[in-house]
mmCIF file of C-alpha atoms in Angstrom:
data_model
loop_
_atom_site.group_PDB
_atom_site.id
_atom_site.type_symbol
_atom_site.label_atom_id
_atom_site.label_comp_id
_atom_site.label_asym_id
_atom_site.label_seq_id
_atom_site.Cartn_x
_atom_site.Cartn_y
_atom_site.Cartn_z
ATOM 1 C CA UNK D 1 -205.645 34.080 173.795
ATOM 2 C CA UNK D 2 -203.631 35.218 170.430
ATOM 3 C CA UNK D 3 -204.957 34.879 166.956
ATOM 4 C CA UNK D 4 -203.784 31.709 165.465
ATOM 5 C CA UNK D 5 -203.658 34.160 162.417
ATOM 6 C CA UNK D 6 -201.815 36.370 164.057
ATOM 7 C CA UNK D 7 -198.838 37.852 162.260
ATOM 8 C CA UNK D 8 -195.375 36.724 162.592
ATOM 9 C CA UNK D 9 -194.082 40.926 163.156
ATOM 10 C CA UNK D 10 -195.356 44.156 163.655
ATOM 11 C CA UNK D 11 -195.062 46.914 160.673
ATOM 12 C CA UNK D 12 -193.168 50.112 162.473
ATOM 13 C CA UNK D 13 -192.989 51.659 159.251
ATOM 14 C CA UNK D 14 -191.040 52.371 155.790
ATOM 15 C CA UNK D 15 -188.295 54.534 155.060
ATOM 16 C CA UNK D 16 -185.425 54.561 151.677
ATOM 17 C CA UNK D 17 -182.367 55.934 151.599
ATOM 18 C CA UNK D 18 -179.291 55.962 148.629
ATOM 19 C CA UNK D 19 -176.345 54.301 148.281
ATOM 20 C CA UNK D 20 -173.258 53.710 146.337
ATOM 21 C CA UNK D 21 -173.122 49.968 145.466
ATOM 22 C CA UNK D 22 -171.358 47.827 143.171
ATOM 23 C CA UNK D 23 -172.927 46.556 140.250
ATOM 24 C CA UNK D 24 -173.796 43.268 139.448
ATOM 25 C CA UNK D 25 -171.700 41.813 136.559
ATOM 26 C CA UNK D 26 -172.259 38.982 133.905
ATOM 27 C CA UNK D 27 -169.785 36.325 133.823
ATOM 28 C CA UNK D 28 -170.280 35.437 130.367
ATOM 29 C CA UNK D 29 -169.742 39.293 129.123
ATOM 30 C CA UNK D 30 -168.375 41.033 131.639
ATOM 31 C CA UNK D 31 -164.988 40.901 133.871
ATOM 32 C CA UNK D 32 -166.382 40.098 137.159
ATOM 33 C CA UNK D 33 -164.132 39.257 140.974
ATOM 34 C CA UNK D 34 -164.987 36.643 142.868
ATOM 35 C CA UNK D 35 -168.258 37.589 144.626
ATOM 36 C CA UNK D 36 -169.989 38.442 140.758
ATOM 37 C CA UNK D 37 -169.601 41.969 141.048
ATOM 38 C CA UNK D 38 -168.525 43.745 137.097
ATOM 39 C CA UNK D 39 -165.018 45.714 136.624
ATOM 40 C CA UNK D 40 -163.667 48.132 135.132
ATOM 41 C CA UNK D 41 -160.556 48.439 132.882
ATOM 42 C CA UNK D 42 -158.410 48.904 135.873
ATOM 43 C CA UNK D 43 -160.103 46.262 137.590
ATOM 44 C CA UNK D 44 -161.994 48.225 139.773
ATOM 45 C CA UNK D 45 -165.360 47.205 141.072
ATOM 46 C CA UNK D 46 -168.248 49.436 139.113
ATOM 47 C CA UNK D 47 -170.255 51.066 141.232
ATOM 48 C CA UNK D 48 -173.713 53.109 140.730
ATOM 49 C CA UNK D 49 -176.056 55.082 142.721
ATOM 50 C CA UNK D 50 -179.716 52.855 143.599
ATOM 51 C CA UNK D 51 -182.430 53.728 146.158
ATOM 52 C CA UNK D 52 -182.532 51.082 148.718
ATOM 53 C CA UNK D 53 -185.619 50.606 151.096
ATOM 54 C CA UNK D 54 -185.422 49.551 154.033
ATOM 55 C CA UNK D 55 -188.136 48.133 156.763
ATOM 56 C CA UNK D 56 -188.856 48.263 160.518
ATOM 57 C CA UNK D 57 -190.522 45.813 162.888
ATOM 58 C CA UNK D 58 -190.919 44.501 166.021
ATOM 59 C CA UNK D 59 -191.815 41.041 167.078
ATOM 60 C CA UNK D 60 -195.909 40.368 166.998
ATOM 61 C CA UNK D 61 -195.584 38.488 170.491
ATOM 62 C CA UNK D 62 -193.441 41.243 172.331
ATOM 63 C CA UNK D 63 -194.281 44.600 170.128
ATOM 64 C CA UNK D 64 -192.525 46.464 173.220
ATOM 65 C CA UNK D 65 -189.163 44.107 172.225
ATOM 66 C CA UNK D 66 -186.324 45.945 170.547
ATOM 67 C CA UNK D 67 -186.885 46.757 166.920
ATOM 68 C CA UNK D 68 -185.343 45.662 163.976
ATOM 69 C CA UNK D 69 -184.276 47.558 160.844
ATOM 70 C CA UNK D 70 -183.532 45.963 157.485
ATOM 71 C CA UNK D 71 -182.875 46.267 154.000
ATOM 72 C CA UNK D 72 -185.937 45.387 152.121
ATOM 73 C CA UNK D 73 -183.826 42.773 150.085
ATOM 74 C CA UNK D 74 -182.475 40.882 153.077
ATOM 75 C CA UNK D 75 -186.346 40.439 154.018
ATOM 76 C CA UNK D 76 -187.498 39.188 151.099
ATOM 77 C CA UNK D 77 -186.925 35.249 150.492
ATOM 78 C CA UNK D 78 -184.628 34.625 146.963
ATOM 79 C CA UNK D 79 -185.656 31.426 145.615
ATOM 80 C CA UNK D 80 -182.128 29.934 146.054
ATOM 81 C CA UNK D 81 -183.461 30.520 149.922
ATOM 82 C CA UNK D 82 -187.015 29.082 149.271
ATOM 83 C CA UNK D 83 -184.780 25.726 147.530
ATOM 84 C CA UNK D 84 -182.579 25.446 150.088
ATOM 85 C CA UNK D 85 -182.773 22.522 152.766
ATOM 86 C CA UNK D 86 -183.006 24.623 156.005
ATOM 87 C CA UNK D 87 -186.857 24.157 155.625
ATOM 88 C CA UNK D 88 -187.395 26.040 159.647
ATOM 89 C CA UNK D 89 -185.321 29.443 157.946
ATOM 90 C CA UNK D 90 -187.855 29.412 155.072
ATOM 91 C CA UNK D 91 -190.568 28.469 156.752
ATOM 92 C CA UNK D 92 -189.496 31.937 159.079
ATOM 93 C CA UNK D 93 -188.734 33.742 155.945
ATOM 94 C CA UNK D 94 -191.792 33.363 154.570
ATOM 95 C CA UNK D 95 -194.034 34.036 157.270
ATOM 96 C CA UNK D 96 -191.964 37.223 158.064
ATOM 97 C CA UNK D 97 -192.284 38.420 154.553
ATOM 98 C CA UNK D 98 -196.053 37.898 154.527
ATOM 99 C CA UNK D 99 -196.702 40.223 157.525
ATOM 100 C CA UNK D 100 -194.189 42.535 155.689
ATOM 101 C CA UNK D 101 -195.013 42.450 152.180
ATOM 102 C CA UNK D 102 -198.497 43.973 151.774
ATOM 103 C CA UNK D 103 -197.689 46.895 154.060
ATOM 104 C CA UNK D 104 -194.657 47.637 152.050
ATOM 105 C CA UNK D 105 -196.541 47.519 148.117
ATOM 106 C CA UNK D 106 -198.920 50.002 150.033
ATOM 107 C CA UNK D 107 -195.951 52.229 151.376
ATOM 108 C CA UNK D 108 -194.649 52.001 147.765
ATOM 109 C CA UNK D 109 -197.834 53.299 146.002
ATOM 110 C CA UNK D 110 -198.369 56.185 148.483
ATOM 111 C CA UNK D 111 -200.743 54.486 150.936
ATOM 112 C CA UNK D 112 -201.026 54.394 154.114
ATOM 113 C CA UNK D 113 -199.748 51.087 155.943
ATOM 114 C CA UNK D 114 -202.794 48.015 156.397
ATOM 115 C CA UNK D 115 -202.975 46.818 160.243
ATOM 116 C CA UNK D 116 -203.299 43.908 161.060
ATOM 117 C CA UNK D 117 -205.882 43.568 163.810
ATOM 118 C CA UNK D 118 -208.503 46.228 165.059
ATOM 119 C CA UNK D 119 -207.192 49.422 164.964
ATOM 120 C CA UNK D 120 -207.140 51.469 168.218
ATOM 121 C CA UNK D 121 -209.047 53.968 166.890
ATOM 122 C CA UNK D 122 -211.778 51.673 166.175
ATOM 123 C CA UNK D 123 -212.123 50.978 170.324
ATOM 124 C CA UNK D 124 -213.803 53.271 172.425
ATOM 125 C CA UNK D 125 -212.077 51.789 175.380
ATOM 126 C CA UNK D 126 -208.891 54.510 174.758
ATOM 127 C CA UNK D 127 -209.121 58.003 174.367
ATOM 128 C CA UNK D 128 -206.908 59.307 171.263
ATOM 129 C CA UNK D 129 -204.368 60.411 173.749
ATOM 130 C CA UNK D 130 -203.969 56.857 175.379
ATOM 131 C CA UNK D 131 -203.749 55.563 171.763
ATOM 132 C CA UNK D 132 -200.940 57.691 171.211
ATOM 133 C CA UNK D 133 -198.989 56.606 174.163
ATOM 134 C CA UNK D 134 -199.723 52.601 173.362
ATOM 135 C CA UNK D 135 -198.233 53.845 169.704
ATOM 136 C CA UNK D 136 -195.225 54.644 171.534
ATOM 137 C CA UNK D 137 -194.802 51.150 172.637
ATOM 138 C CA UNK D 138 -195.919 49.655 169.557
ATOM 139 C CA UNK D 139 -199.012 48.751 170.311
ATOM 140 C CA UNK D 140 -200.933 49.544 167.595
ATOM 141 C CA UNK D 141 -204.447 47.299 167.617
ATOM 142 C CA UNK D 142 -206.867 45.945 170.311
ATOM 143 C CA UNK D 143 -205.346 42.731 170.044
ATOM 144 C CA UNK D 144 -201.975 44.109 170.869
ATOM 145 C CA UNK D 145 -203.506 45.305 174.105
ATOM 146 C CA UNK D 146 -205.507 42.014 174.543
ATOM 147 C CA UNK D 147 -201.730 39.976 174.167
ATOM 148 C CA UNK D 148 -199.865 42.009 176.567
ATOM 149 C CA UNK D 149 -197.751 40.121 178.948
ATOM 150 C CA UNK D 150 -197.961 41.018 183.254
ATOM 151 C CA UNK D 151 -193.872 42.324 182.467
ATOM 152 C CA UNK D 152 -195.226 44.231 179.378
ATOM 153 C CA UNK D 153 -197.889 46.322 181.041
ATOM 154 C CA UNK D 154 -196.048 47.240 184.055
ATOM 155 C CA UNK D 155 -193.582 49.647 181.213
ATOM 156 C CA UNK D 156 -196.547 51.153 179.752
ATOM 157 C CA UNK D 157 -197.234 54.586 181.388
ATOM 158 C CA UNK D 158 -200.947 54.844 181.838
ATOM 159 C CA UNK D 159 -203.089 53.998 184.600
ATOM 160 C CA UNK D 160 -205.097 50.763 185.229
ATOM 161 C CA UNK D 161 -203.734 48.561 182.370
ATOM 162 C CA UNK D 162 -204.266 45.522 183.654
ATOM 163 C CA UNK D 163 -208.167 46.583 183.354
ATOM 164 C CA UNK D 164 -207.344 48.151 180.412
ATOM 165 C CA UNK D 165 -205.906 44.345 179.146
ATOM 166 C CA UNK D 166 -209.637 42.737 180.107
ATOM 167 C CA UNK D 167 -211.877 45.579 178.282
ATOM 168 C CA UNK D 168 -209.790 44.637 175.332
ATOM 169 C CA UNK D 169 -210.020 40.958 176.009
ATOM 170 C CA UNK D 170 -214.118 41.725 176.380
ATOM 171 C CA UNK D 171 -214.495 44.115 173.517
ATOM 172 C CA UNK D 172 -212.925 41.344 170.875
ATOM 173 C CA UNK D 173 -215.075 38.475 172.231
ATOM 174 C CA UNK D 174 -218.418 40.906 171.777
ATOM 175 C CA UNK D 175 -217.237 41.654 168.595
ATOM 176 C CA UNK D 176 -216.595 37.875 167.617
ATOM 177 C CA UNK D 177 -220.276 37.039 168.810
ATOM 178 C CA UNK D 178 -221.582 39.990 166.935
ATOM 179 C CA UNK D 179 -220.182 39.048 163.566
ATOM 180 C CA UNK D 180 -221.338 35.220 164.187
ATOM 181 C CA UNK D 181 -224.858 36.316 165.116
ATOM 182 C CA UNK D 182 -224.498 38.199 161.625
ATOM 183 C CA UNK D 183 -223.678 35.247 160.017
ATOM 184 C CA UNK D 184 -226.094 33.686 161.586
ATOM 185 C CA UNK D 185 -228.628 35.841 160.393
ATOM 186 C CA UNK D 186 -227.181 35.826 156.472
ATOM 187 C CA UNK D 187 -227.361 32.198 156.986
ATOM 188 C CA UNK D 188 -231.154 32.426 158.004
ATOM 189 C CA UNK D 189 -231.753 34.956 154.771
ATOM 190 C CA UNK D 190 -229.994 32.470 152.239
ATOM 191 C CA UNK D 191 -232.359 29.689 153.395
ATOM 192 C CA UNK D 192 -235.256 32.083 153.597
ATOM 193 C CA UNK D 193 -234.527 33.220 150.056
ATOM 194 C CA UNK D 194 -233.658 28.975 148.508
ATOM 195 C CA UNK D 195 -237.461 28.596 150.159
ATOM 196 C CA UNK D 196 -239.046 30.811 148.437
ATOM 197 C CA UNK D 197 -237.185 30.073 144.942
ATOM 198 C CA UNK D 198 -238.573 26.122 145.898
ATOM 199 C CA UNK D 199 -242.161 27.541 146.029
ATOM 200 C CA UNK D 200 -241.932 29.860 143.247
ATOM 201 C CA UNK D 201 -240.333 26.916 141.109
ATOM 202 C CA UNK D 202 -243.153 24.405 142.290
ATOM 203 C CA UNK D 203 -246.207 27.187 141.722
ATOM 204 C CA UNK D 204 -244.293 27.224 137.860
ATOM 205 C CA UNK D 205 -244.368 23.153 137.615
ATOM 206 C CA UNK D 206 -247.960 23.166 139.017
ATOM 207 C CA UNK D 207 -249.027 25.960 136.207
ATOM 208 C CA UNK D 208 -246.594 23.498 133.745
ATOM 209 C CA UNK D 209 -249.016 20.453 134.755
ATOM 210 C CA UNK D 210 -252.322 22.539 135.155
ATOM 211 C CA UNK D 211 -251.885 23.267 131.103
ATOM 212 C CA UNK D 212 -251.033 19.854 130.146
ATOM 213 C CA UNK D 213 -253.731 18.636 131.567
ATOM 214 C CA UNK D 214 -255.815 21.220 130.140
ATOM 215 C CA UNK D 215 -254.519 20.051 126.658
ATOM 216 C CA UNK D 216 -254.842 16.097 127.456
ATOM 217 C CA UNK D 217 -257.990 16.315 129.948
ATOM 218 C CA UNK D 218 -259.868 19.641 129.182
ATOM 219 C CA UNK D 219 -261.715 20.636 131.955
ATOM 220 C CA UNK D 220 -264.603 21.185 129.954
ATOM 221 C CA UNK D 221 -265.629 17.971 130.012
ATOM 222 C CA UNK D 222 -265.729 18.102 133.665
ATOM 223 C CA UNK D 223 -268.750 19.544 135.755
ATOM 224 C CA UNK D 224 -267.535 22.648 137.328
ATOM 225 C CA UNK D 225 -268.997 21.768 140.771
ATOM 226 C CA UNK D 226 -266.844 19.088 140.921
ATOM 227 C CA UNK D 227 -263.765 21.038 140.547
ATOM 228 C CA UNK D 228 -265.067 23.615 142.685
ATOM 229 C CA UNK D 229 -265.442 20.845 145.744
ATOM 230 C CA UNK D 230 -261.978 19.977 144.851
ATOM 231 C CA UNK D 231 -261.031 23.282 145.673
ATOM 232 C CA UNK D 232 -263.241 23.741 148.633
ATOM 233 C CA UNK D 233 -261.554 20.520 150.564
ATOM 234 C CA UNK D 234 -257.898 21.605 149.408
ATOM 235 C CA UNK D 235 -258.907 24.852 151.014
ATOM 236 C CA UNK D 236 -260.083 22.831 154.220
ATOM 237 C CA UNK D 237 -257.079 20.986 154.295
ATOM 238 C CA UNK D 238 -254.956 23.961 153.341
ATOM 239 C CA UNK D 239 -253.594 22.708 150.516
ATOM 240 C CA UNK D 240 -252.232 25.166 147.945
ATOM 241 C CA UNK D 241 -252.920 24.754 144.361
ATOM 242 C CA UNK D 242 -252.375 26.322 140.942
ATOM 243 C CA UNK D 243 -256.053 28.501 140.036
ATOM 244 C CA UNK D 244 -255.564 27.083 136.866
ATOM 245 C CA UNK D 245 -254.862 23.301 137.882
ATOM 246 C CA UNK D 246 -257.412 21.028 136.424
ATOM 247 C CA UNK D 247 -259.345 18.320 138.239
ATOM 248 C CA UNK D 248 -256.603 15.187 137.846
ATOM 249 C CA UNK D 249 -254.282 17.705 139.295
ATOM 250 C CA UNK D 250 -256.444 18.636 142.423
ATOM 251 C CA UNK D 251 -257.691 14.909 142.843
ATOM 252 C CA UNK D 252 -253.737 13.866 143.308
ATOM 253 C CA UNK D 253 -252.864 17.261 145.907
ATOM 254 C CA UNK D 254 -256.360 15.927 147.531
ATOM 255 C CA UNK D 255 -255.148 12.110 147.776
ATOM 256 C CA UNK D 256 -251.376 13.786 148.719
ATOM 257 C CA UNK D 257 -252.888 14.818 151.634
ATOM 258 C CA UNK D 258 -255.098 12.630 152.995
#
């Protein structure tokens, strides 16, 4: 079963090239024809030399479908797009571009491009040279592999992938478990360590009411063989108490736990 997550394309990769294009003109300084574009003196469109980038993908659900190639501005929604009332072509624009756009800042600062899903490399269910040939189809993560459709593996030249398809499947759902017995366990920690805050907070309220009571009740006054059989039935009972809790105190954690 897909990732309901799962991105709307496939990153094939990033390349630029340069063009001669006409220049974008201002209507309130510039002579400008009818699509915006600025003139010259002769009326001529004027034209300059830019870098223009340019994307490829493939479809997430069929990464073996044909592949597209666009200009990086086509791809990315204008806001006269994003306020427009075809609400399904935005909706498609948007998702596109957000499977698009991280992988392309990254290609832009020199990096190399995110995937999105587990990596092959990170699967010991393919040797590096069965990697490469899934690359060849565009089938770049485990999930790729897991997603393949009956059609889709019958093109892909290496043996058993139909078994190949199920280890993938398995490996995922392991890993799934293993990261929620993780949480599980992180879960088990937090409450572990909100326990022990709890006790170290109520030994610091019993010390709090032990020296109170020292300065209302002073313990002087009281026969020491009566707060030592305090003690000795708290102890009986299990009952944990401050060592410097005075007799009122100990008489209430006795009654407490009666």
């Amino acid at each position: 079963m897909a990732d309901e997550n799962r991105p709307l394309v496939i990153i094939l990769g990033f390349h630029q090239t340069f063009e001669r294009l006409p220049v974008k003109g201002d209507e309130m300084h510039d002579d400008i024809d009818e699509r915006g574009f600025k003139l010259d003196a002769k009326g001529k469109r004027v034209m300059e030399n830019v870098a223009v980038d340019w994307a490829t993908y493939a479809p997430a659900h069929s990464p073996m479908g044909a592949n597209t190639t666009e200009r990086i501005r086509h791809l990315k929604p204008t806001q006269e797009i994003i306020d427009g009332e075809n609400a399904e072509k935005t909706r498609f624009m948007l998702a596109r571009w957000s499977a698009i756009e991280p992988a392309y800042e990254a290609w832009k600062k020199g990096h190399e491009l995110p995937i999105n899903g587990t990596p092959l490399a990170h699967w010991p269910g393919v040797s590096a040279a069965m990697a490469g040939e899934l690359r060849k189809y565009n089938v770049l993560t485990v999930e790729n592999v897991r997603d393949l459709a009956e059609t889709q593996l019958e093109r892909i030249r290496l043996p058993n992938m139909r078994e190949l398809r199920n280890s993938a499947r398995a490996f995922l759902d392991n890993m799934r478990n293993a990261e929620a017995a993780e949480r599980e366990v992180e879960r088990d920690n937090e409450v572990a360590n909100l326990r022990l805050m709890l006790e170290e907070q109520n030994e610091k309220l019993a010390a709090a009411m032990a020296l109170l009571e020292e300065k209302t009740n002073p313990t002087a006054s009281v026969p020491e063989n009566d707060i030592e059989a305090l003690r000795a039935k708290l102890d009986a009972k299990g009952v944990k108490y401050h060592h410097k809790a005075g007799v009122e105190t100990l008489r209430a954690l006795l009654q407490e736990a009666a």
